[in-house]
Amino acid sequence: MGGGARELAGYLAALAGWVAGLAAAVLPQGRQSSYAGDAIITAVGLHEGLWMSCAAQSTGQVQCRLHDSLLSLEVHIQTCRALMVISLLLGFFGIIVSVVGMKCTKVGEEDPVTKSRIAVAGGVLFVLSGLCTLAAVSLYATQVTYEFFRESSIPINARYEFGSALFVGWGATSLSVLGGSLLCCSYPTKERRGQQYHQQSQPSTAREYV
C-alpha cells in the first residue's frame, strides 16, 4: 500500500472511530437491565448512560431523563464523562491536523517532510483519543461488573449488565488506534530526509551567458 493510500485509509478509519466514540458517549445504553435468572422478566427495560437514563416499555414507548445533578453522580461516571470529552476533543483536533498533513491535500506541498510530520502529529492525537475512550469504557464496564457480582439482596434479573454503548466504545477504540497508527507510519525516513536536504543544499550549476 502506497503512502498516500495508507494515509487515506488511516484517516478514514480514525474518522469512523471518532464518530463511533461520539455515539458511545451520547448513547444511553451504557448499562441495561439484566434478564438473567429464573424470575419473570419485567415489562420495563432500564438503560443508563453517561448523560441520561431511559425506561423502555413493552409497548415500545421509551422515556428518557437527563441526570439531574452533576455533583451527585458517582465518581466513575464523572470520570468517564471527562475522559470521553477529552477523547472527542483530541479526535477533533486530530481530524483537522491530519487533513493538513495528508499527501492528498494541497496544503504545504512545498515541504513534504514537514507535511509528513504534521500527519504523524494527527495520528498521535487519534491514538491518544482512542486510549482515552478505552479508559472510559473499561472503567464503566468494570463498575458494572463489580455491581453485578457483588454480594447483594437484589435479584440477578434486577441488576445491570453491559449495554451496547460499551461495545461501540471498544470498536471506536480499535478504529482510532488503527487509523492513528497508519498515519504515524507517514513519518519520513532518513533516506527521504537526506534526499530533500541534498536537493536543497546542492548549488545551481546553470550559467548565464551574456
PDB file of C-alpha atoms in Angstrom:
ATOM      1  CA  MET A   1       0.000   0.000   0.000  1.00  0.00           C
ATOM      2  CA  GLY A   2       1.410   3.387  -1.019  1.00  0.00           C
ATOM      3  CA  GLY A   3       1.990   6.190   1.419  1.00  0.00           C
ATOM      4  CA  GLY A   4      -0.958   8.256   0.212  1.00  0.00           C
ATOM      5  CA  ALA A   5      -3.344   5.292   0.226  1.00  0.00           C
ATOM      6  CA  ARG A   6      -2.140   4.276   3.698  1.00  0.00           C
ATOM      7  CA  GLU A   7      -2.729   7.780   4.998  1.00  0.00           C
ATOM      8  CA  LEU A   8      -6.201   7.932   3.486  1.00  0.00           C
ATOM      9  CA  ALA A   9      -7.133   4.527   4.919  1.00  0.00           C
ATOM     10  CA  GLY A  10      -5.824   5.544   8.340  1.00  0.00           C
ATOM     11  CA  TYR A  11      -7.693   8.843   8.230  1.00  0.00           C
ATOM     12  CA  LEU A  12     -10.992   7.192   7.286  1.00  0.00           C
ATOM     13  CA  ALA A  13     -10.584   4.549   9.997  1.00  0.00           C
ATOM     14  CA  ALA A  14      -9.762   7.177  12.619  1.00  0.00           C
ATOM     15  CA  LEU A  15     -12.667   9.348  11.498  1.00  0.00           C
ATOM     16  CA  ALA A  16     -15.026   6.381  11.807  1.00  0.00           C
ATOM     17  CA  GLY A  17     -13.576   5.715  15.255  1.00  0.00           C
ATOM     18  CA  TRP A  18     -14.226   9.313  16.310  1.00  0.00           C
ATOM     19  CA  VAL A  19     -17.850   9.108  15.137  1.00  0.00           C
ATOM     20  CA  ALA A  20     -18.278   5.807  16.976  1.00  0.00           C
ATOM     21  CA  GLY A  21     -16.748   7.355  20.096  1.00  0.00           C
ATOM     22  CA  LEU A  22     -19.242  10.204  19.881  1.00  0.00           C
ATOM     23  CA  ALA A  23     -22.065   7.678  19.638  1.00  0.00           C
ATOM     24  CA  ALA A  24     -20.716   5.737  22.624  1.00  0.00           C
ATOM     25  CA  ALA A  25     -20.586   8.938  24.660  1.00  0.00           C
ATOM     26  CA  VAL A  26     -24.154  10.066  23.987  1.00  0.00           C
ATOM     27  CA  LEU A  27     -25.997   6.742  23.815  1.00  0.00           C
ATOM     28  CA  PRO A  28     -27.937   5.892  26.998  1.00  0.00           C
ATOM     29  CA  GLN A  29     -27.145   2.165  26.706  1.00  0.00           C
ATOM     30  CA  GLY A  30     -24.018   2.146  28.852  1.00  0.00           C
ATOM     31  CA  ARG A  31     -25.669  -0.471  31.032  1.00  0.00           C
ATOM     32  CA  GLN A  32     -29.034  -2.195  30.741  1.00  0.00           C
ATOM     33  CA  SER A  33     -31.334  -4.382  32.787  1.00  0.00           C
ATOM     34  CA  SER A  34     -30.194  -7.970  33.131  1.00  0.00           C
ATOM     35  CA  TYR A  35     -32.585 -10.732  32.123  1.00  0.00           C
ATOM     36  CA  ALA A  36     -30.558 -13.463  33.797  1.00  0.00           C
ATOM     37  CA  GLY A  37     -32.045 -15.676  36.482  1.00  0.00           C
ATOM     38  CA  ASP A  38     -35.248 -17.648  36.885  1.00  0.00           C
ATOM     39  CA  ALA A  39     -37.569 -14.794  37.793  1.00  0.00           C
ATOM     40  CA  ILE A  40     -40.141 -13.457  35.358  1.00  0.00           C
ATOM     41  CA  ILE A  41     -38.788 -10.792  33.056  1.00  0.00           C
ATOM     42  CA  THR A  42     -40.308  -7.411  33.759  1.00  0.00           C
ATOM     43  CA  ALA A  43     -42.165  -5.431  31.118  1.00  0.00           C
ATOM     44  CA  VAL A  44     -39.861  -2.447  31.564  1.00  0.00           C
ATOM     45  CA  GLY A  45     -36.270  -2.382  30.338  1.00  0.00           C
ATOM     46  CA  LEU A  46     -33.950   0.122  32.020  1.00  0.00           C
ATOM     47  CA  HIS A  47     -30.970   1.709  30.309  1.00  0.00           C
ATOM     48  CA  GLU A  48     -28.428   4.109  31.749  1.00  0.00           C
ATOM     49  CA  GLY A  49     -25.618   6.050  30.145  1.00  0.00           C
ATOM     50  CA  LEU A  50     -23.244   8.866  30.983  1.00  0.00           C
ATOM     51  CA  TRP A  51     -25.807  11.588  30.420  1.00  0.00           C
ATOM     52  CA  MET A  52     -29.285  10.099  30.813  1.00  0.00           C
ATOM     53  CA  SER A  53     -31.334   7.091  31.886  1.00  0.00           C
ATOM     54  CA  CYS A  54     -34.206   5.584  29.913  1.00  0.00           C
ATOM     55  CA  ALA A  55     -37.091   3.208  30.560  1.00  0.00           C
ATOM     56  CA  ALA A  56     -38.419   1.186  27.607  1.00  0.00           C
ATOM     57  CA  GLN A  57     -41.950  -0.187  27.925  1.00  0.00           C
ATOM     58  CA  SER A  58     -43.003  -3.468  26.332  1.00  0.00           C
ATOM     59  CA  THR A  59     -45.352  -1.410  24.125  1.00  0.00           C
ATOM     60  CA  GLY A  60     -42.335   0.285  22.526  1.00  0.00           C
ATOM     61  CA  GLN A  61     -42.638   3.582  24.378  1.00  0.00           C
ATOM     62  CA  VAL A  62     -39.339   4.962  25.652  1.00  0.00           C
ATOM     63  CA  GLN A  63     -38.996   7.638  28.313  1.00  0.00           C
ATOM     64  CA  CYS A  64     -35.623   9.247  28.980  1.00  0.00           C
ATOM     65  CA  ARG A  65     -34.455  11.614  31.687  1.00  0.00           C
ATOM     66  CA  LEU A  66     -31.195  13.519  31.968  1.00  0.00           C
ATOM     67  CA  HIS A  67     -29.155  13.043  35.100  1.00  0.00           C
ATOM     68  CA  ASP A  68     -30.330  15.817  37.406  1.00  0.00           C
ATOM     69  CA  SER A  69     -27.167  16.809  39.224  1.00  0.00           C
ATOM     70  CA  LEU A  70     -23.520  16.728  38.248  1.00  0.00           C
ATOM     71  CA  LEU A  71     -22.097  16.683  41.763  1.00  0.00           C
ATOM     72  CA  SER A  72     -24.409  13.925  42.979  1.00  0.00           C
ATOM     73  CA  LEU A  73     -23.260  11.492  40.281  1.00  0.00           C
ATOM     74  CA  GLU A  74     -20.984   8.611  41.150  1.00  0.00           C
ATOM     75  CA  VAL A  75     -17.268   9.196  40.780  1.00  0.00           C
ATOM     76  CA  HIS A  76     -16.804   6.666  37.977  1.00  0.00           C
ATOM     77  CA  ILE A  77     -19.500   8.349  35.865  1.00  0.00           C
ATOM     78  CA  GLN A  78     -17.897  11.771  36.290  1.00  0.00           C
ATOM     79  CA  THR A  79     -14.506  10.299  35.409  1.00  0.00           C
ATOM     80  CA  CYS A  80     -15.886   8.563  32.320  1.00  0.00           C
ATOM     81  CA  ARG A  81     -17.546  11.788  31.224  1.00  0.00           C
ATOM     82  CA  ALA A  82     -14.288  13.697  31.498  1.00  0.00           C
ATOM     83  CA  LEU A  83     -12.349  11.018  29.612  1.00  0.00           C
ATOM     84  CA  MET A  84     -14.905  10.896  26.799  1.00  0.00           C
ATOM     85  CA  VAL A  85     -14.908  14.687  26.429  1.00  0.00           C
ATOM     86  CA  ILE A  86     -11.103  14.708  26.287  1.00  0.00           C
ATOM     87  CA  SER A  87     -11.209  11.869  23.755  1.00  0.00           C
ATOM     88  CA  LEU A  88     -13.619  13.722  21.495  1.00  0.00           C
ATOM     89  CA  LEU A  89     -11.579  16.924  21.675  1.00  0.00           C
ATOM     90  CA  LEU A  90      -8.348  15.090  20.839  1.00  0.00           C
ATOM     91  CA  GLY A  91     -10.059  13.347  17.943  1.00  0.00           C
ATOM     92  CA  PHE A  92     -11.493  16.624  16.656  1.00  0.00           C
ATOM     93  CA  PHE A  93      -8.067  18.261  16.597  1.00  0.00           C
ATOM     94  CA  GLY A  94      -6.666  15.085  15.048  1.00  0.00           C
ATOM     95  CA  ILE A  95      -9.158  15.378  12.193  1.00  0.00           C
ATOM     96  CA  ILE A  96      -8.051  18.943  11.443  1.00  0.00           C
ATOM     97  CA  VAL A  97      -4.313  18.310  11.797  1.00  0.00           C
ATOM     98  CA  SER A  98      -4.381  15.128   9.716  1.00  0.00           C
ATOM     99  CA  VAL A  99      -6.125  16.868   6.817  1.00  0.00           C
ATOM    100  CA  VAL A 100      -3.290  19.418   6.695  1.00  0.00           C
ATOM    101  CA  GLY A 101      -0.597  16.729   6.773  1.00  0.00           C
ATOM    102  CA  MET A 102      -2.002  14.191   4.312  1.00  0.00           C
ATOM    103  CA  LYS A 103      -0.358  13.853   0.913  1.00  0.00           C
ATOM    104  CA  CYS A 104      -3.697  14.057  -0.897  1.00  0.00           C
ATOM    105  CA  THR A 105      -4.230  17.660   0.226  1.00  0.00           C
ATOM    106  CA  LYS A 106      -2.606  20.721  -1.317  1.00  0.00           C
ATOM    107  CA  VAL A 107      -1.615  22.436   1.925  1.00  0.00           C
ATOM    108  CA  GLY A 108       2.159  22.667   2.426  1.00  0.00           C
ATOM    109  CA  GLU A 109       3.160  20.758  -0.711  1.00  0.00           C
ATOM    110  CA  GLU A 110       6.455  22.645  -0.947  1.00  0.00           C
ATOM    111  CA  ASP A 111       7.760  20.961   2.238  1.00  0.00           C
ATOM    112  CA  PRO A 112       6.801  17.254   2.167  1.00  0.00           C
ATOM    113  CA  VAL A 113       8.861  16.361   5.252  1.00  0.00           C
ATOM    114  CA  THR A 114       7.071  18.890   7.456  1.00  0.00           C
ATOM    115  CA  LYS A 115       3.791  17.817   5.921  1.00  0.00           C
ATOM    116  CA  SER A 116       4.502  14.200   6.875  1.00  0.00           C
ATOM    117  CA  ARG A 117       5.347  15.235  10.420  1.00  0.00           C
ATOM    118  CA  ILE A 118       2.023  17.046  10.689  1.00  0.00           C
ATOM    119  CA  ALA A 119       0.254  13.863   9.560  1.00  0.00           C
ATOM    120  CA  VAL A 120       2.132  11.947  12.252  1.00  0.00           C
ATOM    121  CA  ALA A 121       1.008  14.505  14.843  1.00  0.00           C
ATOM    122  CA  GLY A 122      -2.579  13.922  13.736  1.00  0.00           C
ATOM    123  CA  GLY A 123      -2.053  10.175  14.097  1.00  0.00           C
ATOM    124  CA  VAL A 124      -0.723  10.625  17.636  1.00  0.00           C
ATOM    125  CA  LEU A 125      -3.820  12.650  18.540  1.00  0.00           C
ATOM    126  CA  PHE A 126      -6.039   9.870  17.204  1.00  0.00           C
ATOM    127  CA  VAL A 127      -4.146   7.240  19.199  1.00  0.00           C
ATOM    128  CA  LEU A 128      -4.467   9.308  22.384  1.00  0.00           C
ATOM    129  CA  SER A 129      -8.164   9.778  21.648  1.00  0.00           C
ATOM    130  CA  GLY A 130      -8.626   6.027  21.307  1.00  0.00           C
ATOM    131  CA  LEU A 131      -6.782   5.369  24.562  1.00  0.00           C
ATOM    132  CA  CYS A 132      -9.000   7.853  26.421  1.00  0.00           C
ATOM    133  CA  THR A 133     -12.082   6.137  25.004  1.00  0.00           C
ATOM    134  CA  LEU A 134     -10.677   2.766  26.065  1.00  0.00           C
ATOM    135  CA  ALA A 135     -10.061   4.024  29.597  1.00  0.00           C
ATOM    136  CA  ALA A 136     -13.562   5.477  29.912  1.00  0.00           C
ATOM    137  CA  VAL A 137     -15.379   2.427  28.541  1.00  0.00           C
ATOM    138  CA  SER A 138     -13.285  -0.047  30.507  1.00  0.00           C
ATOM    139  CA  LEU A 139     -13.779   1.873  33.750  1.00  0.00           C
ATOM    140  CA  TYR A 140     -17.537   1.923  33.228  1.00  0.00           C
ATOM    141  CA  ALA A 141     -17.573  -1.786  32.364  1.00  0.00           C
ATOM    142  CA  THR A 142     -15.507  -2.596  35.450  1.00  0.00           C
ATOM    143  CA  GLN A 143     -18.029  -0.833  37.676  1.00  0.00           C
ATOM    144  CA  VAL A 144     -20.945  -2.649  36.021  1.00  0.00           C
ATOM    145  CA  THR A 145     -19.203  -5.985  36.518  1.00  0.00           C
ATOM    146  CA  TYR A 146     -18.445  -5.234  40.165  1.00  0.00           C
ATOM    147  CA  GLU A 147     -22.058  -4.271  40.923  1.00  0.00           C
ATOM    148  CA  PHE A 148     -23.374  -7.352  39.123  1.00  0.00           C
ATOM    149  CA  PHE A 149     -21.266  -9.909  41.009  1.00  0.00           C
ATOM    150  CA  ARG A 150     -21.040  -8.330  44.450  1.00  0.00           C
ATOM    151  CA  GLU A 151     -22.991  -9.827  47.328  1.00  0.00           C
ATOM    152  CA  SER A 152     -26.382  -8.148  47.396  1.00  0.00           C
ATOM    153  CA  SER A 153     -30.011  -8.837  48.213  1.00  0.00           C
ATOM    154  CA  ILE A 154     -31.020  -7.502  44.784  1.00  0.00           C
ATOM    155  CA  PRO A 155     -32.100 -10.370  42.485  1.00  0.00           C
ATOM    156  CA  ILE A 156     -29.943 -11.023  39.434  1.00  0.00           C
ATOM    157  CA  ASN A 157     -32.606 -10.017  36.946  1.00  0.00           C
ATOM    158  CA  ALA A 158     -32.893  -6.624  38.657  1.00  0.00           C
ATOM    159  CA  ARG A 159     -29.195  -5.834  38.219  1.00  0.00           C
ATOM    160  CA  TYR A 160     -27.419  -4.264  35.264  1.00  0.00           C
ATOM    161  CA  GLU A 161     -25.109  -5.716  32.632  1.00  0.00           C
ATOM    162  CA  PHE A 162     -23.160  -4.401  29.641  1.00  0.00           C
ATOM    163  CA  GLY A 163     -25.064  -2.188  27.211  1.00  0.00           C
ATOM    164  CA  SER A 164     -24.474  -1.697  23.505  1.00  0.00           C
ATOM    165  CA  ALA A 165     -22.693   1.635  24.045  1.00  0.00           C
ATOM    166  CA  LEU A 166     -19.777  -0.162  25.684  1.00  0.00           C
ATOM    167  CA  PHE A 167     -19.219  -2.370  22.647  1.00  0.00           C
ATOM    168  CA  VAL A 168     -19.485   0.673  20.379  1.00  0.00           C
ATOM    169  CA  GLY A 169     -16.828   2.331  22.532  1.00  0.00           C
ATOM    170  CA  TRP A 170     -14.471  -0.630  22.247  1.00  0.00           C
ATOM    171  CA  GLY A 171     -14.967  -0.634  18.494  1.00  0.00           C
ATOM    172  CA  ALA A 172     -14.244   3.104  18.413  1.00  0.00           C
ATOM    173  CA  THR A 173     -11.009   2.483  20.303  1.00  0.00           C
ATOM    174  CA  SER A 174      -9.865  -0.117  17.778  1.00  0.00           C
ATOM    175  CA  LEU A 175     -10.607   2.123  14.795  1.00  0.00           C
ATOM    176  CA  SER A 176      -8.983   5.201  16.320  1.00  0.00           C
ATOM    177  CA  VAL A 177      -5.805   3.379  17.322  1.00  0.00           C
ATOM    178  CA  LEU A 178      -5.579   1.594  13.961  1.00  0.00           C
ATOM    179  CA  GLY A 179      -6.153   4.781  11.978  1.00  0.00           C
ATOM    180  CA  GLY A 180      -3.729   6.760  14.099  1.00  0.00           C
ATOM    181  CA  SER A 181      -1.073   4.070  13.749  1.00  0.00           C
ATOM    182  CA  LEU A 182      -1.391   4.129   9.970  1.00  0.00           C
ATOM    183  CA  LEU A 183      -0.999   7.904   9.986  1.00  0.00           C
ATOM    184  CA  CYS A 184       2.069   7.595  12.209  1.00  0.00           C
ATOM    185  CA  CYS A 185       3.656   5.422   9.512  1.00  0.00           C
ATOM    186  CA  SER A 186       3.919   8.595   7.413  1.00  0.00           C
ATOM    187  CA  TYR A 187       6.977   9.724   9.361  1.00  0.00           C
ATOM    188  CA  PRO A 188       9.733  10.484   6.835  1.00  0.00           C
ATOM    189  CA  THR A 189      12.626   8.033   6.752  1.00  0.00           C
ATOM    190  CA  LYS A 190      16.267   9.066   6.915  1.00  0.00           C
ATOM    191  CA  GLU A 191      16.669   8.458   3.185  1.00  0.00           C
ATOM    192  CA  ARG A 192      13.812  10.775   2.291  1.00  0.00           C
ATOM    193  CA  ARG A 193      15.059  13.494   4.619  1.00  0.00           C
ATOM    194  CA  GLY A 194      18.579  13.129   3.262  1.00  0.00           C
ATOM    195  CA  GLN A 195      17.397  13.394  -0.331  1.00  0.00           C
ATOM    196  CA  GLN A 196      15.455  16.567   0.429  1.00  0.00           C
ATOM    197  CA  TYR A 197      18.461  18.089   2.222  1.00  0.00           C
ATOM    198  CA  HIS A 198      20.717  17.184  -0.701  1.00  0.00           C
ATOM    199  CA  GLN A 199      18.319  18.761  -3.182  1.00  0.00           C
ATOM    200  CA  GLN A 200      18.061  21.944  -1.117  1.00  0.00           C
ATOM    201  CA  SER A 201      21.816  22.265  -0.467  1.00  0.00           C
ATOM    202  CA  GLN A 202      23.025  21.382  -3.992  1.00  0.00           C
ATOM    203  CA  PRO A 203      24.286  24.598  -5.687  1.00  0.00           C
ATOM    204  CA  SER A 204      22.920  25.562  -9.041  1.00  0.00           C
ATOM    205  CA  THR A 205      25.243  24.689 -11.953  1.00  0.00           C
ATOM    206  CA  ALA A 206      23.421  26.745 -14.509  1.00  0.00           C
ATOM    207  CA  ARG A 207      25.467  29.502 -16.144  1.00  0.00           C
ATOM    208  CA  GLU A 208      24.235  32.708 -17.586  1.00  0.00           C
ATOM    209  CA  TYR A 209      25.646  33.828 -20.891  1.00  0.00           C
ATOM    210  CA  VAL A 210      25.631  37.414 -21.965  1.00  0.00           C
TER     211      VAL A 210
END
